[in-house]
Each structure stands twice: as structure tokens, then as C-alpha cells.
Amino acid sequence: MPEQSSPLDVAEGDPFGPHNLPYGVFSTPDRPEPRVGVRIGDHVLDAGAAALALGSPYAQLLAQPDLTALLAAGRTAWRDVRRALTAWVTVPAHRADMEPLLHPLDAVTLHLPYQVADYVDFYASEHHATNVGQIFRPDETPLTPNWKHLPIGYHGRAGTVVVSGTDVVRPAGQRKGPADPAPVFGPSVRLDIEAEVGFVVGTPSTQGTAVPLADFREHVFGVSLLNDWSARDIQAWEYVPLGPFLGKSFATSVSAWVTPLEALDAARTAPPARDLPLLPYLDDAEEDEPGGYDLRISVAVNGHVVAEPPFSTMYWTAAQQLAQMTVNGASLRTGDLYGSGTVSGAEPSQRGCLLELTWNGRDPLELPHGKRTFLEDGDTVTLTAWAPGPDGTRVGLGEVTGRVVPAA
């Protein structure tokens, strides 16, 4: 009788092999309390139980209901814990202790992996910003005068960040078309998505102290895929002069997995060339490490891929966004989340939202299940992504999915 393979024998080429090891929070039917897990292949390792079984000094960080303690522990701890976890899932001597602590992915419930402290969203893709400018200001220069001088952003709502798989209730609010005599109230009729990458802050900073570009990796723990759901009709009526509010704050979906920055070292890449000189606090020309990341995103509506936005084209890097967030003295808190803004590339097939893909509804998408300009009730949107890993591997970023349901 052939020997049964171990869940630790991950197939070659699996994007969730030991070179990745993203963190999450899970529960099981027999133990409904959430706890920290690490994904390996199609299983989840109970990280806290593993640390306790091996008498690890990191048990206090990992035997927790979420990632908050680990996030707050700082970069040295992040590196050391990752090194220990890699040994636990690769060294044969640990197999007898680890295998009983592995749970099949389809047998667990995944939870929001950390307590979101603050949420900020940026507008960092030149292709996206240019397309939006052409749609709404066709007779003007697409980019606003400040766009290439600083990363533009706005504050979101931390309390409505939800984990992948959570239904999204169609939001209601005021809307007014250009020809309408007065605004009306009702459910959004232009519900959209934004394919983004989220950055999760671990180490806090002191209020009144800016975080320089070089300290990005001292503060940011890792990345998650992010979908910033957007009600375009509500947003269009409300955003002048203060910016997005109810059109954005009803739901932001994030992946259940946080990929540590260290797993993405092979995906580092130079950002696009700068057209204008940058002020010193944003100038990354002399930084030791390239600030961009080569992440390949896919956007699917009801299982049909509609776009493949490349994150490598983002004009503003995550380090520059962090510097901009704090240059006025605003402090970072453990669990802060900031979104990259919609990721779009130069090609029509690389646009990261329906606003661009359908050119504000002018050019409907032809899908197997019918045409779409914006989302209909029952539609499910799924973002997936991968990045180049070491030695030709791929690093999976998990997925973020959400289904639109009508308001009650």
C-alpha cells in the first residue's frame, strides 16, 4: 500500500509553498474561537499550537485570537517568527508535531486577521487617474495639478473593512444626474469595484514624527488584496468639494491572508520613471531598494476574468504613500491599513474598475451571463493575484471575493 503523502509535501509550483507562508486567522467547528494560522498549500497550520508544541519563545505572539500582537512586535520579531515557521513546515524532525495541527482549508472559517485601526485609500495609478480625468473632464488636462507632486489620498472608514467572503449590501444614498432637476434618494445604480493592494502597518510611530522612505519596512508588516467597493452615482454627487464619503465607506473587502513583505523580496521592481522632480521627502531615486512590487492581479465577475491589472505600473509606491501619510506628523497605529488606489495598466484589459472598463457605462462588458455596465444584485467579484518568488516560484496573494446583495 503506497505511503500516504503529508499535507506538508506541497506540490512543486504551489504558490502557497514554504516560500510564502501568509498569515491569517481561522476557526474550526470543534474550536470556534479564532486563532492565528499560517497557510501551507491547501492547509492551515495552527501557528499558536505549533509554537506551544515545540516550546517556542514565539508562542506568546502566535497563540492569539488575531495578528495584533505579532504586528506590534516589530520587524526583528517578524523576521525571526517567519524563520521559525519555515523550519517547522520544512524540517522532517518536526513533522510528527506539525501534522496533527494542520487543517484543510475547506474545513475552516477564515476571519478578519487583525483589528483595523485606521483606513486610508490612495489614488496612485497614473493610468487610472488619467482615464478618470478623461471620463469626467474630457475638455481639460486629465491629471490634476497636484497629482505628480504628491500621492493623493483620503480617509476611509475602518469599521466597514470586511474579510473576503462577506456579502456586500447595495448602498443607498443621494444621487443626481447632470440633467436631473433635483437629487433623489435610493439604492446605488452604479455600483463598482476597485482592484487594489492593501498595506498593513505593524509598528506604530510617534505623533509629530514623520516616517521617512527608508523606514517603510520597519513599519509595514505585509500586504493583502483589497477591493474598495464604490457607488459611483452617490460619489459623483457628494464628493465636491471634500471628496469621497458615503460612496466609498459602506464596504472595503480584504483578503483573509496577509503576505509578509519578506515573501515578496523577489517581486521588488523599480517604479515608472518620474516626469517631475519630487520634494526630498518623496524622492526615492537614491533609495537602496526599488520601491515598486511586481504583482499580477486578476479581476473576475461571476467567475469570468474581465481585467488583469499590473501593480508594477503604479506611479506612487507604498513607501511614498506611507511617507505622505505621516509627513504632517500624523501617527501610525498597529493595524492601520492603507490601499494603493485602483490598479490599472495602459491597456483596456488592464483597467481595475468597471468605471474604466465600460467607460462610465458607455461600453458595456459582454459577459457569458449577460452585459454589464455596473454591478447587479447577485454578482460576485473575485480578485486574485500572484507575484514572482525566489528561484522561479510564484507567491500567491490569496483572493478577495464579495457578492452583491440587495438592501433589506
mmCIF file of C-alpha atoms in Angstrom:
data_model
loop_
_atom_site.group_PDB
_atom_site.id
_atom_site.type_symbol
_atom_site.label_atom_id
_atom_site.label_comp_id
_atom_site.label_asym_id
_atom_site.label_seq_id
_atom_site.Cartn_x
_atom_site.Cartn_y
_atom_site.Cartn_z
ATOM 1 C CA MET A 1 0.000 0.000 0.000
ATOM 2 C CA PRO A 2 1.577 3.344 -1.007
ATOM 3 C CA GLU A 3 2.599 5.667 1.774
ATOM 4 C CA GLN A 4 0.090 8.490 2.268
ATOM 5 C CA SER A 5 1.555 11.885 1.466
ATOM 6 C CA SER A 6 1.726 14.571 4.119
ATOM 7 C CA PRO A 7 -0.035 17.948 3.783
ATOM 8 C CA LEU A 8 3.467 19.360 4.224
ATOM 9 C CA ASP A 9 4.503 17.776 0.912
ATOM 10 C CA VAL A 10 3.308 20.734 -1.109
ATOM 11 C CA ALA A 11 3.357 20.214 -4.865
ATOM 12 C CA GLU A 12 6.166 21.866 -6.772
ATOM 13 C CA GLY A 13 4.974 25.191 -8.109
ATOM 14 C CA ASP A 14 2.276 25.644 -5.482
ATOM 15 C CA PRO A 15 2.076 29.424 -4.858
ATOM 16 C CA PHE A 16 1.475 28.727 -1.177
ATOM 17 C CA GLY A 17 4.590 26.684 -0.565
ATOM 18 C CA PRO A 18 7.064 27.300 2.279
ATOM 19 C CA HIS A 19 8.496 30.293 0.383
ATOM 20 C CA ASN A 20 5.215 32.158 1.040
ATOM 21 C CA LEU A 21 3.559 31.322 4.405
ATOM 22 C CA PRO A 22 0.926 34.076 4.632
ATOM 23 C CA TYR A 23 -0.763 34.717 7.969
ATOM 24 C CA GLY A 24 -4.463 34.556 8.701
ATOM 25 C CA VAL A 25 -6.980 33.893 11.464
ATOM 26 C CA PHE A 26 -9.209 30.826 11.407
ATOM 27 C CA SER A 27 -11.597 28.732 13.471
ATOM 28 C CA THR A 28 -12.866 25.169 13.234
ATOM 29 C CA PRO A 29 -16.215 23.563 14.125
ATOM 30 C CA ASP A 30 -14.727 21.841 17.155
ATOM 31 C CA ARG A 31 -12.910 25.010 18.273
ATOM 32 C CA PRO A 32 -14.962 28.064 17.287
ATOM 33 C CA GLU A 33 -12.603 30.596 18.850
ATOM 34 C CA PRO A 34 -10.458 32.439 16.245
ATOM 35 C CA ARG A 35 -6.720 31.800 16.288
ATOM 36 C CA VAL A 36 -3.656 32.614 14.212
ATOM 37 C CA GLY A 37 -2.901 30.324 11.301
ATOM 38 C CA VAL A 38 -0.344 30.110 8.504
ATOM 39 C CA ARG A 39 -1.253 28.791 5.082
ATOM 40 C CA ILE A 40 0.821 25.993 3.593
ATOM 41 C CA GLY A 41 -0.544 24.531 0.363
ATOM 42 C CA ASP A 42 -4.240 23.835 0.835
ATOM 43 C CA HIS A 43 -3.964 23.565 4.627
ATOM 44 C CA VAL A 44 -3.765 25.938 7.577
ATOM 45 C CA LEU A 45 -1.241 25.373 10.343
ATOM 46 C CA ASP A 46 -2.407 26.340 13.829
ATOM 47 C CA ALA A 47 0.579 28.596 14.488
ATOM 48 C CA GLY A 48 -0.030 29.106 18.199
ATOM 49 C CA ALA A 49 -0.473 25.402 18.868
ATOM 50 C CA ALA A 50 2.657 24.680 16.848
ATOM 51 C CA ALA A 51 4.668 27.166 18.888
ATOM 52 C CA LEU A 52 3.407 25.662 22.144
ATOM 53 C CA ALA A 53 4.105 22.110 20.960
ATOM 54 C CA LEU A 54 7.723 22.979 20.217
ATOM 55 C CA GLY A 55 8.258 25.167 23.284
ATOM 56 C CA SER A 56 8.915 28.143 21.051
ATOM 57 C CA PRO A 57 9.647 31.565 22.550
ATOM 58 C CA TYR A 58 7.185 32.970 19.997
ATOM 59 C CA ALA A 59 4.180 31.205 21.494
ATOM 60 C CA GLN A 60 3.033 34.411 23.187
ATOM 61 C CA LEU A 61 2.882 36.180 19.816
ATOM 62 C CA LEU A 62 1.200 33.346 17.927
ATOM 63 C CA ALA A 63 -1.237 31.886 20.485
ATOM 64 C CA GLN A 64 -3.564 34.842 19.966
ATOM 65 C CA PRO A 65 -7.068 35.451 18.579
ATOM 66 C CA ASP A 66 -5.664 37.685 15.817
ATOM 67 C CA LEU A 67 -2.424 39.110 14.415
ATOM 68 C CA THR A 68 -2.329 42.275 16.529
ATOM 69 C CA ALA A 69 0.402 41.121 18.946
ATOM 70 C CA LEU A 70 2.610 39.899 16.103
ATOM 71 C CA LEU A 71 2.068 43.108 14.115
ATOM 72 C CA ALA A 72 3.076 45.216 17.100
ATOM 73 C CA ALA A 73 6.207 43.148 17.820
ATOM 74 C CA GLY A 74 8.288 44.809 15.094
ATOM 75 C CA ARG A 75 10.478 43.814 12.204
ATOM 76 C CA THR A 76 13.048 41.744 14.098
ATOM 77 C CA ALA A 77 10.278 39.593 15.565
ATOM 78 C CA TRP A 78 8.563 39.301 12.168
ATOM 79 C CA ARG A 79 11.776 38.005 10.615
ATOM 80 C CA ASP A 80 12.514 35.596 13.457
ATOM 81 C CA VAL A 81 8.979 34.180 13.586
ATOM 82 C CA ARG A 82 8.967 33.660 9.835
ATOM 83 C CA ARG A 83 12.298 31.853 10.016
ATOM 84 C CA ALA A 84 10.932 29.596 12.770
ATOM 85 C CA LEU A 85 7.709 28.835 10.867
ATOM 86 C CA THR A 86 9.698 27.940 7.761
ATOM 87 C CA ALA A 87 11.667 25.408 9.800
ATOM 88 C CA TRP A 88 8.535 23.973 11.380
ATOM 89 C CA VAL A 89 6.996 23.140 7.991
ATOM 90 C CA THR A 90 10.190 22.009 6.218
ATOM 91 C CA VAL A 91 12.404 20.196 8.753
ATOM 92 C CA PRO A 92 11.479 16.472 8.806
ATOM 93 C CA ALA A 93 12.066 16.195 12.564
ATOM 94 C CA HIS A 94 9.089 18.491 13.190
ATOM 95 C CA ARG A 95 6.572 16.578 11.068
ATOM 96 C CA ALA A 96 5.137 14.431 13.849
ATOM 97 C CA ASP A 97 4.369 17.552 15.871
ATOM 98 C CA MET A 98 3.061 19.647 12.942
ATOM 99 C CA GLU A 99 0.838 17.256 11.010
ATOM 100 C CA PRO A 100 -1.916 16.969 13.679
ATOM 101 C CA LEU A 101 -2.086 20.791 13.741
ATOM 102 C CA LEU A 102 -2.855 21.152 10.028
ATOM 103 C CA HIS A 103 -6.438 21.808 8.944
ATOM 104 C CA PRO A 104 -7.802 21.562 5.380
ATOM 105 C CA LEU A 105 -8.717 24.984 4.027
ATOM 106 C CA ASP A 106 -12.216 23.849 3.123
ATOM 107 C CA ALA A 107 -12.845 22.783 6.728
ATOM 108 C CA VAL A 108 -12.061 26.111 8.432
ATOM 109 C CA THR A 109 -13.714 29.507 8.709
ATOM 110 C CA LEU A 110 -11.470 32.465 7.942
ATOM 111 C CA HIS A 111 -11.825 35.754 9.831
ATOM 112 C CA LEU A 112 -10.616 39.337 9.505
ATOM 113 C CA PRO A 113 -6.992 38.744 10.528
ATOM 114 C CA TYR A 114 -6.299 41.928 12.506
ATOM 115 C CA GLN A 115 -8.103 44.817 14.162
ATOM 116 C CA VAL A 116 -8.209 47.630 11.610
ATOM 117 C CA ALA A 117 -7.156 50.833 13.360
ATOM 118 C CA ASP A 118 -7.416 53.429 10.571
ATOM 119 C CA TYR A 119 -8.060 53.081 6.863
ATOM 120 C CA VAL A 120 -6.647 55.359 4.156
ATOM 121 C CA ASP A 121 -7.084 54.990 0.398
ATOM 122 C CA PHE A 122 -4.834 56.448 -2.285
ATOM 123 C CA TYR A 123 -5.089 57.325 -5.980
ATOM 124 C CA ALA A 124 -1.684 56.180 -7.188
ATOM 125 C CA SER A 125 -2.126 54.750 -10.696
ATOM 126 C CA GLU A 126 -1.389 57.256 -13.457
ATOM 127 C CA HIS A 127 -3.355 55.155 -15.933
ATOM 128 C CA HIS A 128 -6.407 55.080 -13.650
ATOM 129 C CA ALA A 129 -6.217 58.777 -12.798
ATOM 130 C CA THR A 130 -5.798 59.680 -16.467
ATOM 131 C CA ASN A 131 -8.768 57.580 -17.541
ATOM 132 C CA VAL A 132 -10.966 59.019 -14.807
ATOM 133 C CA GLY A 133 -9.909 62.535 -15.785
ATOM 134 C CA GLN A 134 -10.748 61.863 -19.436
ATOM 135 C CA ILE A 135 -14.148 60.455 -18.491
ATOM 136 C CA PHE A 136 -15.231 63.304 -16.226
ATOM 137 C CA ARG A 137 -13.195 66.230 -17.601
ATOM 138 C CA PRO A 138 -12.844 65.486 -21.333
ATOM 139 C CA ASP A 139 -12.018 69.094 -22.209
ATOM 140 C CA GLU A 140 -9.366 69.544 -19.524
ATOM 141 C CA THR A 141 -5.975 68.088 -18.645
ATOM 142 C CA PRO A 142 -6.774 64.645 -17.176
ATOM 143 C CA LEU A 143 -4.437 64.834 -14.166
ATOM 144 C CA THR A 144 -4.998 67.486 -11.528
ATOM 145 C CA PRO A 145 -2.070 69.908 -10.977
ATOM 146 C CA ASN A 146 -1.003 68.224 -7.732
ATOM 147 C CA TRP A 147 -1.100 64.620 -8.974
ATOM 148 C CA LYS A 148 2.598 64.167 -9.812
ATOM 149 C CA HIS A 149 3.790 66.101 -6.789
ATOM 150 C CA LEU A 150 2.210 64.005 -4.021
ATOM 151 C CA PRO A 151 0.229 60.791 -3.523
ATOM 152 C CA ILE A 152 -3.417 61.885 -3.285
ATOM 153 C CA GLY A 153 -5.479 60.067 -0.673
ATOM 154 C CA TYR A 154 -8.486 60.238 1.608
ATOM 155 C CA HIS A 155 -9.599 58.781 4.917
ATOM 156 C CA GLY A 156 -11.939 55.809 4.766
ATOM 157 C CA ARG A 157 -13.882 54.014 7.471
ATOM 158 C CA ALA A 158 -12.105 51.264 9.413
ATOM 159 C CA GLY A 159 -15.334 49.812 10.794
ATOM 160 C CA THR A 160 -16.573 48.706 7.381
ATOM 161 C CA VAL A 161 -13.457 46.777 6.344
ATOM 162 C CA VAL A 162 -14.664 43.173 5.968
ATOM 163 C CA VAL A 163 -12.974 39.881 5.248
ATOM 164 C CA SER A 164 -13.214 38.122 1.901
ATOM 165 C CA GLY A 165 -16.459 36.195 1.508
ATOM 166 C CA THR A 166 -18.604 38.771 3.297
ATOM 167 C CA ASP A 167 -21.699 39.830 1.327
ATOM 168 C CA VAL A 168 -21.851 43.487 0.314
ATOM 169 C CA VAL A 169 -25.231 45.157 0.739
ATOM 170 C CA ARG A 170 -26.014 47.561 -2.083
ATOM 171 C CA PRO A 171 -25.682 51.033 -0.557
ATOM 172 C CA ALA A 172 -28.316 53.744 -0.690
ATOM 173 C CA GLY A 173 -27.838 57.482 -0.809
ATOM 174 C CA GLN A 174 -28.472 60.649 -2.741
ATOM 175 C CA ARG A 175 -27.716 60.792 -6.443
ATOM 176 C CA LYS A 176 -28.306 63.390 -9.119
ATOM 177 C CA GLY A 177 -27.592 63.109 -12.824
ATOM 178 C CA PRO A 178 -26.493 66.171 -14.821
ATOM 179 C CA ALA A 179 -29.968 66.561 -16.349
ATOM 180 C CA ASP A 180 -31.957 65.811 -13.184
ATOM 181 C CA PRO A 181 -33.766 68.811 -11.688
ATOM 182 C CA ALA A 182 -33.167 67.631 -8.112
ATOM 183 C CA PRO A 183 -31.433 64.812 -6.245
ATOM 184 C CA VAL A 184 -33.252 61.589 -5.420
ATOM 185 C CA PHE A 185 -32.634 59.007 -2.712
ATOM 186 C CA GLY A 186 -32.360 55.292 -3.326
ATOM 187 C CA PRO A 187 -30.083 52.319 -3.928
ATOM 188 C CA SER A 188 -26.968 52.965 -5.978
ATOM 189 C CA VAL A 189 -27.430 52.114 -9.657
ATOM 190 C CA ARG A 190 -23.716 52.440 -10.475
ATOM 191 C CA LEU A 191 -22.093 50.037 -8.029
ATOM 192 C CA ASP A 192 -18.454 49.385 -8.854
ATOM 193 C CA ILE A 193 -15.286 47.760 -7.547
ATOM 194 C CA GLU A 194 -11.691 48.910 -7.295
ATOM 195 C CA ALA A 195 -8.903 46.359 -7.579
ATOM 196 C CA GLU A 196 -6.261 47.414 -5.070
ATOM 197 C CA VAL A 197 -3.418 46.206 -2.883
ATOM 198 C CA GLY A 198 -3.644 46.914 0.840
ATOM 199 C CA PHE A 199 -0.637 47.513 3.103
ATOM 200 C CA VAL A 200 -0.885 46.512 6.766
ATOM 201 C CA VAL A 201 1.001 48.559 9.362
ATOM 202 C CA GLY A 202 2.592 46.763 12.268
ATOM 203 C CA THR A 203 4.974 49.021 14.190
ATOM 204 C CA PRO A 204 3.375 52.308 15.307
ATOM 205 C CA SER A 205 5.024 55.713 15.111
ATOM 206 C CA THR A 206 5.066 58.727 17.426
ATOM 207 C CA GLN A 207 2.700 61.580 16.718
ATOM 208 C CA GLY A 208 4.621 64.584 15.403
ATOM 209 C CA THR A 209 7.319 62.403 13.803
ATOM 210 C CA ALA A 210 7.332 61.681 10.060
ATOM 211 C CA VAL A 211 8.240 58.229 8.724
ATOM 212 C CA PRO A 212 10.919 58.526 6.005
ATOM 213 C CA LEU A 213 11.005 56.395 2.876
ATOM 214 C CA ALA A 214 13.867 54.292 4.230
ATOM 215 C CA ASP A 215 11.760 53.172 7.227
ATOM 216 C CA PHE A 216 8.941 51.631 5.178
ATOM 217 C CA ARG A 217 9.914 48.054 6.046
ATOM 218 C CA GLU A 218 10.294 48.936 9.714
ATOM 219 C CA HIS A 219 6.583 49.756 9.898
ATOM 220 C CA VAL A 220 4.720 47.784 7.224
ATOM 221 C CA PHE A 221 4.190 44.111 8.010
ATOM 222 C CA GLY A 222 2.681 42.855 4.783
ATOM 223 C CA VAL A 223 0.113 43.094 2.022
ATOM 224 C CA SER A 224 -3.416 41.925 1.308
ATOM 225 C CA LEU A 225 -5.557 42.152 -1.770
ATOM 226 C CA LEU A 226 -8.231 44.815 -1.349
ATOM 227 C CA ASN A 227 -11.481 45.683 -3.118
ATOM 228 C CA ASP A 228 -12.723 49.181 -2.319
ATOM 229 C CA TRP A 229 -16.373 48.961 -3.372
ATOM 230 C CA SER A 230 -17.610 52.237 -4.846
ATOM 231 C CA ALA A 231 -21.055 53.701 -5.523
ATOM 232 C CA ARG A 232 -20.185 55.947 -8.445
ATOM 233 C CA ASP A 233 -23.514 57.764 -8.607
ATOM 234 C CA ILE A 234 -23.528 58.595 -4.893
ATOM 235 C CA GLN A 235 -19.866 59.597 -5.065
ATOM 236 C CA ALA A 236 -20.343 61.876 -8.086
ATOM 237 C CA TRP A 237 -22.994 63.962 -6.302
ATOM 238 C CA GLU A 238 -21.377 64.173 -2.879
ATOM 239 C CA TYR A 239 -17.640 64.465 -3.470
ATOM 240 C CA VAL A 240 -17.391 68.198 -4.293
ATOM 241 C CA PRO A 241 -15.608 69.838 -2.501
ATOM 242 C CA LEU A 242 -14.401 67.447 0.209
ATOM 243 C CA GLY A 243 -14.014 64.147 -1.626
ATOM 244 C CA PRO A 244 -15.383 60.596 -1.239
ATOM 245 C CA PHE A 245 -17.683 59.833 1.682
ATOM 246 C CA LEU A 246 -20.792 57.608 1.592
ATOM 247 C CA GLY A 247 -19.990 56.414 -1.912
ATOM 248 C CA LYS A 248 -16.919 54.655 -0.514
ATOM 249 C CA SER A 249 -17.477 53.979 3.177
ATOM 250 C CA PHE A 250 -20.099 51.196 3.054
ATOM 251 C CA ALA A 251 -17.660 48.294 2.456
ATOM 252 C CA THR A 252 -13.998 47.557 1.792
ATOM 253 C CA SER A 253 -13.171 43.867 1.327
ATOM 254 C CA VAL A 254 -9.741 42.453 2.148
ATOM 255 C CA SER A 255 -8.183 39.055 1.730
ATOM 256 C CA ALA A 256 -8.139 36.719 4.710
ATOM 257 C CA TRP A 257 -4.378 36.337 4.178
ATOM 258 C CA VAL A 258 -1.606 38.823 4.907
ATOM 259 C CA THR A 259 1.536 38.109 2.905
ATOM 260 C CA PRO A 260 4.646 39.297 4.766
ATOM 261 C CA LEU A 261 6.833 41.748 2.873
ATOM 262 C CA GLU A 262 9.771 39.371 3.185
ATOM 263 C CA ALA A 263 7.932 36.834 0.997
ATOM 264 C CA LEU A 264 7.827 39.449 -1.777
ATOM 265 C CA ASP A 265 11.517 40.305 -1.934
ATOM 266 C CA ALA A 266 11.882 38.717 -5.387
ATOM 267 C CA ALA A 267 8.982 40.843 -6.650
ATOM 268 C CA ARG A 268 10.641 44.188 -5.912
ATOM 269 C CA THR A 269 10.839 46.350 -9.015
ATOM 270 C CA ALA A 270 11.563 49.933 -9.992
ATOM 271 C CA PRO A 271 8.512 52.189 -10.281
ATOM 272 C CA PRO A 272 7.772 54.062 -13.517
ATOM 273 C CA ALA A 273 10.092 56.921 -14.422
ATOM 274 C CA ARG A 274 9.185 60.228 -12.771
ATOM 275 C CA ASP A 275 8.166 63.077 -15.053
ATOM 276 C CA LEU A 276 8.667 65.837 -12.495
ATOM 277 C CA PRO A 277 11.243 66.306 -9.717
ATOM 278 C CA LEU A 278 9.969 65.277 -6.288
ATOM 279 C CA LEU A 279 10.361 67.041 -2.982
ATOM 280 C CA PRO A 280 13.050 65.413 -0.823
ATOM 281 C CA TYR A 281 10.705 63.503 1.480
ATOM 282 C CA LEU A 282 9.200 61.689 -1.554
ATOM 283 C CA ASP A 283 12.303 61.414 -3.724
ATOM 284 C CA ASP A 284 13.194 57.720 -3.943
ATOM 285 C CA ALA A 285 15.855 57.995 -6.650
ATOM 286 C CA GLU A 286 18.668 57.186 -4.229
ATOM 287 C CA GLU A 287 16.902 54.535 -2.145
ATOM 288 C CA ASP A 288 18.766 51.241 -1.701
ATOM 289 C CA GLU A 289 15.788 49.065 -2.665
ATOM 290 C CA PRO A 290 13.370 49.576 -5.553
ATOM 291 C CA GLY A 291 10.024 50.761 -4.240
ATOM 292 C CA GLY A 292 7.640 49.006 -6.612
ATOM 293 C CA TYR A 293 6.224 45.477 -6.497
ATOM 294 C CA ASP A 294 5.534 43.211 -9.461
ATOM 295 C CA LEU A 295 2.096 41.887 -8.519
ATOM 296 C CA ARG A 296 -0.182 40.370 -11.180
ATOM 297 C CA ILE A 297 -3.874 40.876 -10.367
ATOM 298 C CA SER A 298 -6.931 39.255 -11.970
ATOM 299 C CA VAL A 299 -10.479 40.596 -11.642
ATOM 300 C CA ALA A 300 -13.370 38.205 -12.233
ATOM 301 C CA VAL A 301 -17.113 38.911 -12.299
ATOM 302 C CA ASN A 302 -19.171 35.764 -11.708
ATOM 303 C CA GLY A 303 -16.130 33.653 -12.489
ATOM 304 C CA HIS A 304 -15.277 35.413 -15.765
ATOM 305 C CA VAL A 305 -11.981 37.334 -15.875
ATOM 306 C CA VAL A 306 -12.610 40.913 -17.022
ATOM 307 C CA ALA A 307 -9.251 42.538 -16.279
ATOM 308 C CA GLU A 308 -5.640 41.794 -15.332
ATOM 309 C CA PRO A 309 -4.160 44.960 -13.781
ATOM 310 C CA PRO A 310 -0.351 45.054 -13.239
ATOM 311 C CA PHE A 311 0.709 46.595 -9.932
ATOM 312 C CA SER A 312 4.199 47.263 -11.302
ATOM 313 C CA THR A 313 2.827 50.265 -13.228
ATOM 314 C CA MET A 314 1.797 52.196 -10.083
ATOM 315 C CA TYR A 315 3.355 55.669 -10.187
ATOM 316 C CA TRP A 316 3.450 56.154 -6.407
ATOM 317 C CA THR A 317 4.987 53.420 -4.259
ATOM 318 C CA ALA A 318 3.792 52.115 -0.915
ATOM 319 C CA ALA A 319 6.813 53.722 0.775
ATOM 320 C CA GLN A 320 5.943 57.107 -0.704
ATOM 321 C CA GLN A 321 2.342 56.706 0.417
ATOM 322 C CA LEU A 322 3.476 55.929 3.961
ATOM 323 C CA ALA A 323 5.758 58.972 3.928
ATOM 324 C CA GLN A 324 2.889 61.156 2.716
ATOM 325 C CA MET A 325 0.556 59.771 5.412
ATOM 326 C CA THR A 326 2.931 60.819 8.175
ATOM 327 C CA VAL A 327 4.839 63.856 6.877
ATOM 328 C CA ASN A 328 2.431 66.195 8.692
ATOM 329 C CA GLY A 329 3.103 64.403 11.982
ATOM 330 C CA ALA A 330 0.147 62.014 11.862
ATOM 331 C CA SER A 331 0.986 58.857 13.789
ATOM 332 C CA LEU A 332 0.746 55.241 12.685
ATOM 333 C CA ARG A 333 -1.072 52.670 14.792
ATOM 334 C CA THR A 334 -0.776 48.906 14.776
ATOM 335 C CA GLY A 335 -3.430 47.639 12.385
ATOM 336 C CA ASP A 336 -3.548 50.714 10.162
ATOM 337 C CA LEU A 337 -4.484 49.747 6.616
ATOM 338 C CA TYR A 338 -3.867 51.776 3.508
ATOM 339 C CA GLY A 339 -4.999 50.958 -0.007
ATOM 340 C CA SER A 340 -2.947 51.617 -3.117
ATOM 341 C CA GLY A 341 -5.890 53.005 -5.040
ATOM 342 C CA THR A 342 -7.274 51.371 -8.163
ATOM 343 C CA VAL A 343 -4.607 49.431 -10.061
ATOM 344 C CA SER A 344 -4.846 49.979 -13.817
ATOM 345 C CA GLY A 345 -2.424 49.445 -16.667
ATOM 346 C CA ALA A 346 -2.013 51.008 -20.065
ATOM 347 C CA GLU A 347 -4.190 48.506 -21.942
ATOM 348 C CA PRO A 348 -8.016 48.397 -21.865
ATOM 349 C CA SER A 349 -7.817 44.834 -20.497
ATOM 350 C CA GLN A 350 -5.778 46.100 -17.525
ATOM 351 C CA ARG A 351 -8.303 48.524 -16.069
ATOM 352 C CA GLY A 352 -9.100 47.835 -12.424
ATOM 353 C CA CYS A 353 -12.695 49.062 -12.156
ATOM 354 C CA LEU A 354 -15.921 48.986 -14.164
ATOM 355 C CA LEU A 355 -15.916 52.770 -14.449
ATOM 356 C CA GLU A 356 -12.889 52.439 -16.720
ATOM 357 C CA LEU A 357 -13.715 49.075 -18.274
ATOM 358 C CA THR A 358 -17.109 50.333 -19.520
ATOM 359 C CA TRP A 359 -16.043 53.989 -19.873
ATOM 360 C CA ASN A 360 -18.672 55.100 -17.345
ATOM 361 C CA GLY A 361 -21.298 52.766 -18.789
ATOM 362 C CA ARG A 362 -20.880 53.774 -22.423
ATOM 363 C CA ASP A 363 -19.313 50.452 -23.482
ATOM 364 C CA PRO A 364 -20.961 47.516 -21.667
ATOM 365 C CA LEU A 365 -18.925 44.395 -20.974
ATOM 366 C CA GLU A 366 -20.052 41.331 -22.881
ATOM 367 C CA LEU A 367 -20.039 38.518 -20.315
ATOM 368 C CA PRO A 368 -21.268 34.910 -20.578
ATOM 369 C CA HIS A 369 -24.090 35.743 -18.165
ATOM 370 C CA GLY A 370 -25.150 38.979 -19.888
ATOM 371 C CA LYS A 371 -23.968 42.540 -20.396
ATOM 372 C CA ARG A 372 -22.690 44.645 -17.522
ATOM 373 C CA THR A 373 -22.037 48.337 -17.134
ATOM 374 C CA PHE A 374 -22.069 48.289 -13.326
ATOM 375 C CA LEU A 375 -22.777 45.524 -10.823
ATOM 376 C CA GLU A 376 -26.172 43.897 -10.440
ATOM 377 C CA ASP A 377 -27.579 42.202 -7.343
ATOM 378 C CA GLY A 378 -26.239 38.656 -7.108
ATOM 379 C CA ASP A 379 -22.977 39.438 -8.897
ATOM 380 C CA THR A 380 -19.832 38.061 -7.278
ATOM 381 C CA VAL A 381 -16.487 39.808 -7.761
ATOM 382 C CA THR A 382 -13.234 37.963 -7.061
ATOM 383 C CA LEU A 383 -9.712 39.391 -7.065
ATOM 384 C CA THR A 384 -6.713 37.068 -7.132
ATOM 385 C CA ALA A 385 -3.017 37.834 -7.535
ATOM 386 C CA TRP A 386 0.447 36.371 -7.593
ATOM 387 C CA ALA A 387 3.988 37.696 -7.572
ATOM 388 C CA PRO A 388 7.335 36.313 -8.725
ATOM 389 C CA GLY A 389 9.011 34.408 -5.918
ATOM 390 C CA PRO A 390 12.514 33.032 -5.315
ATOM 391 C CA ASP A 391 14.020 30.577 -7.816
ATOM 392 C CA GLY A 392 11.208 30.884 -10.330
ATOM 393 C CA THR A 393 8.385 30.219 -7.883
ATOM 394 C CA ARG A 394 5.156 32.154 -7.561
ATOM 395 C CA VAL A 395 3.850 33.784 -4.399
ATOM 396 C CA GLY A 396 0.069 33.642 -4.104
ATOM 397 C CA LEU A 397 -1.726 36.567 -2.508
ATOM 398 C CA GLY A 398 -4.912 34.628 -1.886
ATOM 399 C CA GLU A 399 -8.152 36.143 -3.032
ATOM 400 C CA VAL A 400 -10.761 38.652 -2.022
ATOM 401 C CA THR A 401 -14.336 37.950 -3.009
ATOM 402 C CA GLY A 402 -17.695 39.536 -2.315
ATOM 403 C CA ARG A 403 -21.269 39.079 -3.511
ATOM 404 C CA VAL A 404 -23.655 41.992 -4.023
ATOM 405 C CA VAL A 405 -26.967 41.588 -2.192
ATOM 406 C CA PRO A 406 -29.916 43.971 -2.297
ATOM 407 C CA ALA A 407 -30.683 46.259 0.606
ATOM 408 C CA ALA A 408 -33.244 44.790 3.011
#
